[in-house]
Amino acid sequence: MPRRRNLPSPWGNEDTQELIDILGRYGVRATFFVVGDWVDKYPESVKALHDAGHEVMNHSNTHAHMNQLSAQEIIADVEACNDKIEAVTGVRPTLIRPPYGEYNDQVISAIRSIGMEPIQWDVDSLDWKEISAQEIAQRVTSRVQSGSIVLFHNAALHTPEALPGILECLLQEGYTFVPVSELILEEPYTIDHTGRQCPA
């Protein structure tokens, strides 16, 4: 039965512990990309994610459109978020998911100049559109392939309802789940026309 409740804020933490518990039941370690402003509001949730064995990585400090920033502004924004995450978890992020999925050559160069890697996804659950749990599950399980990065959102309305079925389906199909940092290839590699890394 779908839950009825006040619409969650995309920046809320209503479901954080529930998501930790679901992932824990299936032995899955995930990567959570968090905004610095969210770290300020919910440091206990950031610590809970880290303590549960999940990666806590950077999603910018203020969720700005990075394509509109200078290289110096990008670096300042990213490092501000890194500082906040490291203060809570003791671990400095090495990955960033740029807000809105926006990036250009300058964004990538600026991020790599501070020793970080920008991350994209290839499967969007569309959970942020408040589609049903069944639709979320269908979208994800029909699109996943080996090496996929799947995009979900904390505090999306139906993600906790959809997640167990998705995990069970993909585990039955033989998939294993790893944090994003364990999915990335080190040099040497090439990138194909879809943006996927391939061993050189």
Coordinates of C-alpha atoms in Angstrom, one line a residue:
M1 CA 0.0 0.0 0.0
P2 CA 1.6 3.3 -1.0
R3 CA 2.2 5.7 1.9
R4 CA 0.4 9.0 2.2
R5 CA 2.4 11.7 3.8
N6 CA 3.4 15.3 3.3
L7 CA 5.5 15.7 0.2
P8 CA 9.1 15.3 1.2
S9 CA 11.7 18.0 0.4
P10 CA 14.4 16.7 -2.1
W11 CA 16.8 18.0 0.5
G12 CA 15.1 16.2 3.5
N13 CA 16.4 13.2 5.4
E14 CA 13.1 11.6 6.2
D15 CA 14.1 8.3 4.6
T16 CA 17.9 8.1 5.3
Q17 CA 17.7 5.5 8.1
E18 CA 15.2 3.5 6.3
L19 CA 17.4 3.4 3.2
I20 CA 20.4 2.4 5.3
D21 CA 18.3 -0.4 6.9
I22 CA 17.1 -1.7 3.5
L23 CA 20.6 -1.7 2.0
G24 CA 22.0 -3.3 5.1
R25 CA 19.5 -6.2 4.9
Y26 CA 20.9 -7.0 1.4
G27 CA 24.5 -6.4 2.3
V28 CA 24.7 -3.6 -0.2
R29 CA 27.2 -0.7 0.1
A30 CA 26.2 2.3 -1.9
T31 CA 27.5 5.8 -2.7
F32 CA 25.6 8.8 -1.5
F33 CA 26.5 12.1 -3.2
V34 CA 25.5 14.9 -0.7
V35 CA 25.3 18.7 -1.0
G36 CA 27.3 20.7 1.5
D37 CA 24.1 22.5 2.7
W38 CA 22.6 19.1 3.5
V39 CA 25.7 18.2 5.5
D40 CA 25.2 21.4 7.5
K41 CA 21.5 20.5 8.2
Y42 CA 21.9 16.7 8.8
P43 CA 25.4 15.9 10.0
E44 CA 24.0 13.0 12.0
S45 CA 22.6 11.4 8.8
V46 CA 26.0 11.9 7.0
K47 CA 27.7 10.1 9.9
A48 CA 25.1 7.4 9.9
L49 CA 25.7 6.7 6.2
H50 CA 29.5 6.6 6.7
D51 CA 29.2 4.4 9.8
A52 CA 27.0 2.0 7.9
G53 CA 29.8 1.5 5.4
H54 CA 28.5 3.6 2.6
E55 CA 30.6 6.1 0.6
V56 CA 29.7 9.8 1.2
M57 CA 30.8 11.8 -1.8
N58 CA 30.4 15.3 -3.1
H59 CA 27.4 16.8 -4.9
S60 CA 28.6 20.4 -4.7
N61 CA 28.3 22.8 -1.8
T62 CA 25.2 24.8 -2.9
H63 CA 23.8 22.8 -5.9
A64 CA 24.9 25.5 -8.4
H65 CA 24.9 25.2 -12.2
M66 CA 28.6 24.5 -12.6
N67 CA 28.6 25.2 -16.3
Q68 CA 28.0 28.8 -15.4
L69 CA 30.9 29.1 -12.9
S70 CA 34.5 29.9 -13.4
A71 CA 37.2 27.3 -12.7
Q72 CA 38.1 29.0 -9.5
E73 CA 34.4 29.2 -8.4
I74 CA 34.0 25.5 -9.2
I75 CA 37.0 24.5 -7.1
A76 CA 36.0 26.7 -4.2
D77 CA 32.5 25.2 -4.2
V78 CA 33.7 21.6 -4.4
E79 CA 36.4 22.1 -1.7
A80 CA 33.9 23.7 0.6
C81 CA 31.7 20.6 0.4
N82 CA 34.7 18.3 0.8
D83 CA 35.7 20.1 4.0
K84 CA 32.2 19.6 5.4
I85 CA 32.1 15.9 4.6
E86 CA 35.6 15.3 5.9
A87 CA 34.8 17.1 9.1
V88 CA 31.9 14.6 9.8
T89 CA 33.3 11.4 8.3
G90 CA 37.0 11.8 8.6
V91 CA 37.3 10.9 4.9
R92 CA 37.8 13.4 2.1
P93 CA 35.7 12.7 -1.0
T94 CA 37.4 11.7 -4.3
L95 CA 34.3 11.8 -6.5
I96 CA 31.6 14.4 -7.3
R97 CA 28.3 14.2 -9.1
P98 CA 27.9 17.6 -10.6
P99 CA 24.4 19.1 -10.0
Y100 CA 21.8 18.6 -12.6
G101 CA 24.2 16.3 -14.4
E102 CA 25.7 19.4 -16.0
Y103 CA 29.3 19.4 -17.1
N104 CA 31.6 20.8 -19.7
D105 CA 35.4 20.7 -20.4
Q106 CA 36.0 23.4 -17.8
V107 CA 34.0 21.7 -15.1
I108 CA 35.9 18.4 -15.7
S109 CA 39.3 20.1 -15.8
A110 CA 38.7 22.1 -12.6
I111 CA 37.5 19.0 -10.8
R112 CA 40.4 16.9 -12.0
S113 CA 42.9 19.6 -11.0
I114 CA 42.1 18.9 -7.4
G115 CA 42.5 15.2 -7.7
M116 CA 38.8 14.3 -8.0
E117 CA 36.7 12.5 -10.7
P118 CA 33.3 13.7 -11.9
I119 CA 30.6 11.0 -12.1
Q120 CA 27.6 10.6 -14.3
W121 CA 24.9 7.8 -14.3
D122 CA 23.5 5.7 -17.1
V123 CA 20.2 4.6 -15.4
D124 CA 17.9 7.3 -14.0
S125 CA 15.2 5.8 -11.7
L126 CA 13.2 9.0 -12.1
D127 CA 12.2 8.6 -8.4
W128 CA 12.3 12.4 -8.1
K129 CA 9.3 12.6 -10.5
E130 CA 7.2 10.8 -7.8
I131 CA 6.3 7.9 -10.2
S132 CA 5.1 4.8 -8.5
A133 CA 7.4 2.2 -6.9
Q134 CA 6.4 -0.3 -9.6
E135 CA 7.4 2.2 -12.4
I136 CA 10.7 2.9 -10.6
A137 CA 11.5 -0.8 -10.4
Q138 CA 10.5 -1.5 -14.0
R139 CA 12.7 1.4 -15.2
V140 CA 15.7 0.3 -13.3
T141 CA 15.6 -3.4 -13.8
S142 CA 14.9 -3.1 -17.5
R143 CA 17.8 -0.7 -18.1
V144 CA 20.6 -2.0 -15.9
Q145 CA 23.6 -3.6 -17.5
S146 CA 27.0 -4.6 -16.2
G147 CA 28.8 -1.5 -15.0
S148 CA 25.7 0.6 -14.6
I149 CA 25.5 3.5 -12.2
V150 CA 21.9 4.0 -11.1
L151 CA 20.6 7.4 -9.9
F152 CA 18.2 7.5 -6.9
H153 CA 17.4 10.3 -4.5
N154 CA 17.2 10.4 -0.8
A155 CA 13.7 11.5 0.3
A156 CA 12.0 10.7 -3.0
L157 CA 8.5 9.6 -2.3
H158 CA 8.5 5.9 -3.4
T159 CA 12.2 5.0 -3.3
P160 CA 12.1 3.0 0.0
E161 CA 9.1 1.1 -1.4
A162 CA 10.8 0.3 -4.7
L163 CA 14.3 -0.5 -3.5
P164 CA 13.8 -4.1 -2.0
G165 CA 12.2 -5.4 -5.1
I166 CA 14.9 -3.9 -7.3
L167 CA 17.7 -5.4 -5.2
E168 CA 16.1 -8.8 -5.1
C169 CA 15.6 -8.8 -8.9
L170 CA 19.1 -7.8 -9.7
L171 CA 20.7 -10.1 -7.2
Q172 CA 18.7 -13.0 -8.7
E173 CA 20.0 -12.0 -12.1
G174 CA 23.6 -12.3 -10.8
Y175 CA 24.5 -8.7 -10.3
T176 CA 26.7 -7.6 -7.4
F177 CA 26.6 -4.0 -6.0
V178 CA 29.7 -1.9 -5.2
P179 CA 30.2 1.7 -4.3
V180 CA 31.0 3.9 -7.3
S181 CA 34.7 4.3 -6.4
E182 CA 35.1 0.5 -6.8
L183 CA 33.5 0.6 -10.2
I184 CA 35.8 3.2 -11.7
L185 CA 38.7 1.9 -13.8
E186 CA 42.2 3.3 -13.1
E187 CA 44.4 4.2 -16.1
P188 CA 44.8 3.0 -18.7
Y189 CA 41.3 3.0 -20.2
T190 CA 39.4 4.4 -23.1
I191 CA 35.9 5.8 -23.1
D192 CA 33.4 4.7 -25.7
H193 CA 30.7 6.7 -27.4
T194 CA 28.3 6.1 -24.5
G195 CA 30.7 7.5 -22.0
R196 CA 31.5 4.1 -20.5
Q197 CA 35.0 3.2 -19.4
C198 CA 36.7 0.3 -21.2
P199 CA 40.0 -1.3 -20.2
A200 CA 42.7 -0.2 -22.7

